[in-house]
mmCIF file of C-alpha atoms in Angstrom:
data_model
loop_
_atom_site.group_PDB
_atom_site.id
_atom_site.type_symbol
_atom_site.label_atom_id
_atom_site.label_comp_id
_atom_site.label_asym_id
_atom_site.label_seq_id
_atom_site.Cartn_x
_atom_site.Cartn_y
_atom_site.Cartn_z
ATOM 1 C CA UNK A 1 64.760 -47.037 -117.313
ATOM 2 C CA UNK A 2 61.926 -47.618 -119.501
ATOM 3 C CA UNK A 3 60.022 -49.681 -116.585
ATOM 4 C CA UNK A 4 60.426 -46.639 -114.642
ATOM 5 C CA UNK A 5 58.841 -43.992 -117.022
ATOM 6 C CA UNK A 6 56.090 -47.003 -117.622
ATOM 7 C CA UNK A 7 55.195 -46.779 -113.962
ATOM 8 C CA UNK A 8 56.003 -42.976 -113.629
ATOM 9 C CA UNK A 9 53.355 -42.383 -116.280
ATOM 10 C CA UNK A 10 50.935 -44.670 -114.767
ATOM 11 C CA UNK A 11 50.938 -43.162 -110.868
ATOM 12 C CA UNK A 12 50.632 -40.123 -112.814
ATOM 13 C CA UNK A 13 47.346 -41.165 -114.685
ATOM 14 C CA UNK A 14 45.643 -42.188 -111.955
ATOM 15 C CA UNK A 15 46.116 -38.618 -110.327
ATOM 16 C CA UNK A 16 44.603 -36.598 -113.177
ATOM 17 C CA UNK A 17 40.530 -36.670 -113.276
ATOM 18 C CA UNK A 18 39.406 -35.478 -116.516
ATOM 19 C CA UNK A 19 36.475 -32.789 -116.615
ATOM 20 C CA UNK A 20 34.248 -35.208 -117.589
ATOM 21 C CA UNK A 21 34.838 -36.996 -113.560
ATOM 22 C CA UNK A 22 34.792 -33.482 -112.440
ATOM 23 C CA UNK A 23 31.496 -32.925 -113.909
ATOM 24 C CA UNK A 24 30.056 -36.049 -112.285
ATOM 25 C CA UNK A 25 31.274 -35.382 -109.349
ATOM 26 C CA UNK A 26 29.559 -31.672 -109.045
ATOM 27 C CA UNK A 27 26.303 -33.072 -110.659
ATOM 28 C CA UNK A 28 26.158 -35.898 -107.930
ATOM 29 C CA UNK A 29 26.543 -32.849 -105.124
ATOM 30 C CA UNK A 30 24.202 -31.082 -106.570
ATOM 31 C CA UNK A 31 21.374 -33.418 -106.408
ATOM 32 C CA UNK A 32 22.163 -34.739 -102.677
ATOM 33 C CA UNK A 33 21.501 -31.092 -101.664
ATOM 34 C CA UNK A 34 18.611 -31.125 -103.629
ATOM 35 C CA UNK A 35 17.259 -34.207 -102.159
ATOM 36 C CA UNK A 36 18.274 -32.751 -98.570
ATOM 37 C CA UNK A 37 16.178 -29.547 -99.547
ATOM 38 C CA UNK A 38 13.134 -31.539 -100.933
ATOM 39 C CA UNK A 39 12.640 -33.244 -97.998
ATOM 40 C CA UNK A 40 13.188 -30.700 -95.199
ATOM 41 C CA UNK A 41 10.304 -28.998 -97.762
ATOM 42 C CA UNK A 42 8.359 -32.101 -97.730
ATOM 43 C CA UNK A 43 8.521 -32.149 -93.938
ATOM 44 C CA UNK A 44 7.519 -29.117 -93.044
ATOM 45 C CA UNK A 45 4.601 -29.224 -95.548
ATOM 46 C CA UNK A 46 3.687 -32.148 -93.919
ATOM 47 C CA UNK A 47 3.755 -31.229 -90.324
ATOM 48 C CA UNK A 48 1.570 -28.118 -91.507
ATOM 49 C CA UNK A 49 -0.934 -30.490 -92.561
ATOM 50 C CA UNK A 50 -1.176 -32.391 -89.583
ATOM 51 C CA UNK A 51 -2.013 -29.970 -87.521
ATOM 52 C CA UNK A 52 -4.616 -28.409 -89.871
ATOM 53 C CA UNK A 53 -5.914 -31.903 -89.954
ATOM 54 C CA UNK A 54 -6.075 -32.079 -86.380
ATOM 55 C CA UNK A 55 -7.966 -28.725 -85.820
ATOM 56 C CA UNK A 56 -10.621 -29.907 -88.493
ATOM 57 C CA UNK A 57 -10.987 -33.421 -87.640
ATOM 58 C CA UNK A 58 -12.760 -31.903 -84.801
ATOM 59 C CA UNK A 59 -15.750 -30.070 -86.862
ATOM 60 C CA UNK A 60 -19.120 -31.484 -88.658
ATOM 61 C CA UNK A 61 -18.852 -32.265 -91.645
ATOM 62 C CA UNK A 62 -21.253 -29.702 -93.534
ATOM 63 C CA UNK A 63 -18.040 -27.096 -92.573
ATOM 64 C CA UNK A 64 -15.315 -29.620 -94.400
ATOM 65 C CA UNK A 65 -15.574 -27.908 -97.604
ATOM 66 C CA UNK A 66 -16.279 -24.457 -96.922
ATOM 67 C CA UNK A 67 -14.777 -22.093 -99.166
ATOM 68 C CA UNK A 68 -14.052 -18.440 -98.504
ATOM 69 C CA UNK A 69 -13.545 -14.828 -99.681
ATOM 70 C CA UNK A 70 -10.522 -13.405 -98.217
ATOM 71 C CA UNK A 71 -11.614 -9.976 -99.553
ATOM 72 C CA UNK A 72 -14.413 -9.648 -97.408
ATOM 73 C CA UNK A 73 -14.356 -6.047 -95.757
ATOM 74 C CA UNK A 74 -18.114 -5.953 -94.121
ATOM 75 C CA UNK A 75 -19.046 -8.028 -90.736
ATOM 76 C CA UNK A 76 -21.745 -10.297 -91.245
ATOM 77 C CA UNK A 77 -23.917 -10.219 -88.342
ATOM 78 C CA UNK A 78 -23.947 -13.553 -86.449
ATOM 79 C CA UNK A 79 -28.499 -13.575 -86.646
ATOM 80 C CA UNK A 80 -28.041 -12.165 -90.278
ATOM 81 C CA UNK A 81 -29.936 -14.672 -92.679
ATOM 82 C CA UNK A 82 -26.931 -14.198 -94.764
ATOM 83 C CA UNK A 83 -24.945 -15.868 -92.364
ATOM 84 C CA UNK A 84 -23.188 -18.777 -93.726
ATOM 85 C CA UNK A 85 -20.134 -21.169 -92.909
ATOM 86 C CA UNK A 86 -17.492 -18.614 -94.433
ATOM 87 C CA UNK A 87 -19.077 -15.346 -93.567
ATOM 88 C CA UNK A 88 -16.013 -12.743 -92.126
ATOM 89 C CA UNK A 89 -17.736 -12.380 -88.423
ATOM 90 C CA UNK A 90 -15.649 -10.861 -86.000
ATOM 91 C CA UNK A 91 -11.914 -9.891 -85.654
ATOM 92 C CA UNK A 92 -10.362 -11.073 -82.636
ATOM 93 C CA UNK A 93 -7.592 -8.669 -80.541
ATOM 94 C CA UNK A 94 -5.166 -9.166 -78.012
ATOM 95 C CA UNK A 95 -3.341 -6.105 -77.883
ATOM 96 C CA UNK A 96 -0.513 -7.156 -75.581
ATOM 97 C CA UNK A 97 0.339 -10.305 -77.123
ATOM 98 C CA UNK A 98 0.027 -8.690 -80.716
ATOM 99 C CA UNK A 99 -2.556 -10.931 -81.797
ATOM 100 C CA UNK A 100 -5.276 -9.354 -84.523
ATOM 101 C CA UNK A 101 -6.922 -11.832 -87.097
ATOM 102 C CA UNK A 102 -9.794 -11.915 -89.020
ATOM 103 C CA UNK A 103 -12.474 -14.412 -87.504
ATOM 104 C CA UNK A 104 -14.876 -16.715 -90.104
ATOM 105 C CA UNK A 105 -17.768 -19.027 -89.248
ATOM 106 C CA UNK A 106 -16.670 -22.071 -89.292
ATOM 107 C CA UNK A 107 -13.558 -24.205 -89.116
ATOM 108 C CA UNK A 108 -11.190 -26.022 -91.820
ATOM 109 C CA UNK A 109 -7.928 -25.687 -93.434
ATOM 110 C CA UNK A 110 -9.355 -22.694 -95.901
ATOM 111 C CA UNK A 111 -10.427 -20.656 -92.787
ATOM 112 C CA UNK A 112 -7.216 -21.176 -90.771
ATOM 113 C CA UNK A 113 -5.341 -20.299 -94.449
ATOM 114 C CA UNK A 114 -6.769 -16.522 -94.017
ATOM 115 C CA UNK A 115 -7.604 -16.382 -90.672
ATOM 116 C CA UNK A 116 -9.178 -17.926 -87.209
ATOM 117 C CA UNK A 117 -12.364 -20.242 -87.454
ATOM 118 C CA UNK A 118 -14.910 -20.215 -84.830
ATOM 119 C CA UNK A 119 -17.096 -23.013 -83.858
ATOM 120 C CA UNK A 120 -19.624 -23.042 -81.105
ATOM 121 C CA UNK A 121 -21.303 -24.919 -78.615
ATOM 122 C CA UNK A 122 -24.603 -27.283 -80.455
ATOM 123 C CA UNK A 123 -27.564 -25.359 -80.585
ATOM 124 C CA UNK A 124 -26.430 -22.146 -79.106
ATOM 125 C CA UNK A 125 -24.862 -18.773 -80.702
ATOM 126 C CA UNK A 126 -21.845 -17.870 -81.156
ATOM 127 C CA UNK A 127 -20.302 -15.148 -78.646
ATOM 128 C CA UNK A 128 -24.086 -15.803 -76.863
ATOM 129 C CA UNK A 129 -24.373 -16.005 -73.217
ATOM 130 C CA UNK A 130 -25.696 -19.530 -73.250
ATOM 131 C CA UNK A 131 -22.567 -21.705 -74.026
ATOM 132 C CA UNK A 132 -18.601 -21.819 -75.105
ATOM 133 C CA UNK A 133 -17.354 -20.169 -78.305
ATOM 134 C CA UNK A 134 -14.914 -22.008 -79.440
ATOM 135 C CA UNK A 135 -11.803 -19.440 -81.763
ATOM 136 C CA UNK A 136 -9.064 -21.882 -83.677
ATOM 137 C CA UNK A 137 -6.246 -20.740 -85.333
ATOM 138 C CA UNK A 138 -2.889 -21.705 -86.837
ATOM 139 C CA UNK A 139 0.098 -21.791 -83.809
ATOM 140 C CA UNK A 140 2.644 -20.758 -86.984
ATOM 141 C CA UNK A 141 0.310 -18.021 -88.007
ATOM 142 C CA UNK A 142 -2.725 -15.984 -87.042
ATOM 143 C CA UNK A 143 -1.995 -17.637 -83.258
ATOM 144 C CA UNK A 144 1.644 -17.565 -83.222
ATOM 145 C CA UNK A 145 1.239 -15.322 -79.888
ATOM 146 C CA UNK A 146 -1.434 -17.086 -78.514
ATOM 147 C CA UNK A 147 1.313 -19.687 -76.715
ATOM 148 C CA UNK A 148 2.601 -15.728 -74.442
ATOM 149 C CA UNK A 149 -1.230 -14.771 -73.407
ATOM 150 C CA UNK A 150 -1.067 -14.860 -69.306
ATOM 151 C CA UNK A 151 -4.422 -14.807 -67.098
ATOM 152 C CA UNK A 152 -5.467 -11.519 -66.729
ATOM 153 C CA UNK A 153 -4.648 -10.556 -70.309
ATOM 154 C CA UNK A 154 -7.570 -7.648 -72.268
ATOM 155 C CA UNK A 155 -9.191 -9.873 -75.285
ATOM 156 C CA UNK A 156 -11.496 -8.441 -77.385
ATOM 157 C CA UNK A 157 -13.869 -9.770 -80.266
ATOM 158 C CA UNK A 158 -14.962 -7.021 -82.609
ATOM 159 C CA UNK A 159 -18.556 -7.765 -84.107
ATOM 160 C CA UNK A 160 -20.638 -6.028 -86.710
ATOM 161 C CA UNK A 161 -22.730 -4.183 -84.270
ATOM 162 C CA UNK A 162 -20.625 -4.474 -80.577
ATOM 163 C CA UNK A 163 -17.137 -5.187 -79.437
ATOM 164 C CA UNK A 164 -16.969 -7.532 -76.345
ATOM 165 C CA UNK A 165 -14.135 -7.718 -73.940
ATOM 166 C CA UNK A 166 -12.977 -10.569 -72.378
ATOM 167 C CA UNK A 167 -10.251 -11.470 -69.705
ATOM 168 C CA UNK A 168 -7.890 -14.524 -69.674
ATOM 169 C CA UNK A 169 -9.126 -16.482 -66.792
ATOM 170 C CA UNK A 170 -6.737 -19.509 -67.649
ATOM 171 C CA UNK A 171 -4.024 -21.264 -69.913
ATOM 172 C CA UNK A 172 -2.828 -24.314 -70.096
ATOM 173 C CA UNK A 173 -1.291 -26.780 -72.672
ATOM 174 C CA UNK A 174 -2.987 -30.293 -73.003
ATOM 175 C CA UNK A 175 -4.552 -32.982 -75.517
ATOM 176 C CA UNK A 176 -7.549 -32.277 -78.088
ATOM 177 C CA UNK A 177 -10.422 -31.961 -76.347
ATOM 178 C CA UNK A 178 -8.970 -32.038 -72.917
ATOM 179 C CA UNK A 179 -11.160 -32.925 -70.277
ATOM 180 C CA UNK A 180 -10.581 -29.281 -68.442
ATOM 181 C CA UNK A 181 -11.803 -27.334 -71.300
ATOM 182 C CA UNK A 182 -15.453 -29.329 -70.468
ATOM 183 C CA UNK A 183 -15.606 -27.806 -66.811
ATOM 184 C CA UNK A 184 -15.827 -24.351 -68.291
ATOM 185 C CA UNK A 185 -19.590 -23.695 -69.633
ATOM 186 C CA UNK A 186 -20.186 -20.608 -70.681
ATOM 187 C CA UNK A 187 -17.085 -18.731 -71.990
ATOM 188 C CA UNK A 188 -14.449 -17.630 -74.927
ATOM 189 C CA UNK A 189 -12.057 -20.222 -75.559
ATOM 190 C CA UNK A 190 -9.293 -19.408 -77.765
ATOM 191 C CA UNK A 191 -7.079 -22.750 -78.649
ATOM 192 C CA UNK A 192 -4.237 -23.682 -80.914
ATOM 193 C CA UNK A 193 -2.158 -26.731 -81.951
ATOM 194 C CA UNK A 194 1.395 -27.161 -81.579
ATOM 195 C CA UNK A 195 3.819 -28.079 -84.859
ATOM 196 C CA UNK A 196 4.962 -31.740 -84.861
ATOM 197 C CA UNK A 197 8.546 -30.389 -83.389
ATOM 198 C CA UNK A 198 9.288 -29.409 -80.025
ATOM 199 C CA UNK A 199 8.354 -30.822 -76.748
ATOM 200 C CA UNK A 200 4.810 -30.204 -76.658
ATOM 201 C CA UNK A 201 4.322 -32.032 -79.837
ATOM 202 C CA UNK A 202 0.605 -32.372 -81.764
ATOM 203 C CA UNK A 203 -1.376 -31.122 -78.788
ATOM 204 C CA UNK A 204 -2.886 -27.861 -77.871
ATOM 205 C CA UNK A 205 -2.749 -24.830 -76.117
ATOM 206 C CA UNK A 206 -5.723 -23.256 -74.984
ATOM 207 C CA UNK A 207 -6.645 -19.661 -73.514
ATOM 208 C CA UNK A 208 -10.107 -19.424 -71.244
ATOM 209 C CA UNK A 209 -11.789 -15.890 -71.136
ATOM 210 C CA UNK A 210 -14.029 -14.722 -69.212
ATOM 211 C CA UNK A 211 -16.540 -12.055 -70.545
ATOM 212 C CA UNK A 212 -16.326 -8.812 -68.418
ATOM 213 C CA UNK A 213 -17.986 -6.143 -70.870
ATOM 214 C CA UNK A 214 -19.210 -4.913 -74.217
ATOM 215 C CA UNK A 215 -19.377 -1.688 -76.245
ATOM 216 C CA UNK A 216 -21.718 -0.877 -78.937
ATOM 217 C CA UNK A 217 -19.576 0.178 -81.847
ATOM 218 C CA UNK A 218 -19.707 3.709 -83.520
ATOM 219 C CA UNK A 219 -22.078 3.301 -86.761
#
């Protein structure tokens, strides 16, 4: 009888967990999900990144470390002496598509933060009639849209002293620098990079325009 109570008692202590175990046993939870979270964080952060990267591998390096005022309310004309690599230059509009963003001269991680960047064509101005403007921005933020824009969608760039209107000629989805973008010589060309995720992984999608008009704005 008293080997029975013996093992009675025993089965029975192994089937009790103290609070102590409990406690473990929530802290250990805890910090898998934590762990889980960090990382999807991590991972995200880092795909955001890459893509930044890629956009600015792309531009000289006197625009690497440009730094700008998000609080800038005035146009800087684009044959202003003041112009510099930061200067808030044009807004760019595609009604239809919901696409508005402030434009800056120049291109880096700090002008896709608040905005588009817009590089041009060596030796030639931007928005001029003489070679490509190229407008970069973020496909997770100021661009989001761009990826809907059709041909024959209304595009315009507001400057300090005209707004030009442009019409999407073309759009297509290939590498950096794709060899297509090089056949086109003297137009707006709007691009973005895909995240990391998704089927058109780490390359770009671009928008061609086609200038077709310009208004002087009201001073």
């Amino acid at each position: 009888m008293e080997n029975m109570n013996e093992k009675s008692k025993k089965r029975h202590s192994h089937r009790r967990k103290s609070p102590n175990d409990f406690a473990k046993t929530v802290v250990i939870f805890v910090c898998v999900e934590l762990i889980i979270v960090v990382g999807a964080i991590i991972g995200v952060n880092k795909t955001a990144c890459n893509a930044v990267h890629k956009l600015e591998a792309a531009m000289p390096k006197s625009v690497m470390d440009l730094q700008i005022n998000p609080n800038q309310d005035t146009y800087v004309s684009l044959d202003s002496k003041e112009l510099d690599y930061g200067s808030f230059v044009a807004d760019i509009i595609v009604e239809k598509r919901g696409i508005e963003a402030p434009v800056y001269y120049g291109l880096n991680r700090v002008s896709l933060r608040y905005g588009a960047g817009v590089s041009i064509d060596e030796n030639a101005n931007a928005f001029g009639d003489n070679a490509n403007t190229f407008i970069a921005a973020y496909d997770e933020t100021y661009f989001k849209s761009l990826k809907y824009v059709e041909s024959g969608d209304k595009v315009k760039v507001k400057t300090a002293d005209k707004t030009i209107i442009y019409k999407a000629v073309d759009v297509f989805v290939g590498d950096e620098g794709d060899s297509r973008v090089k056949d086109y010589k003297n137009n707006l060309i709007l691009y973005s990079i895909f995240s990391d995720y998704g089927e058109n992984s780490g390359k770009c999608f671009y928008v061609i325009c086609e200038k077709t008009g310009e208004e002087v704005n009201a001073k």
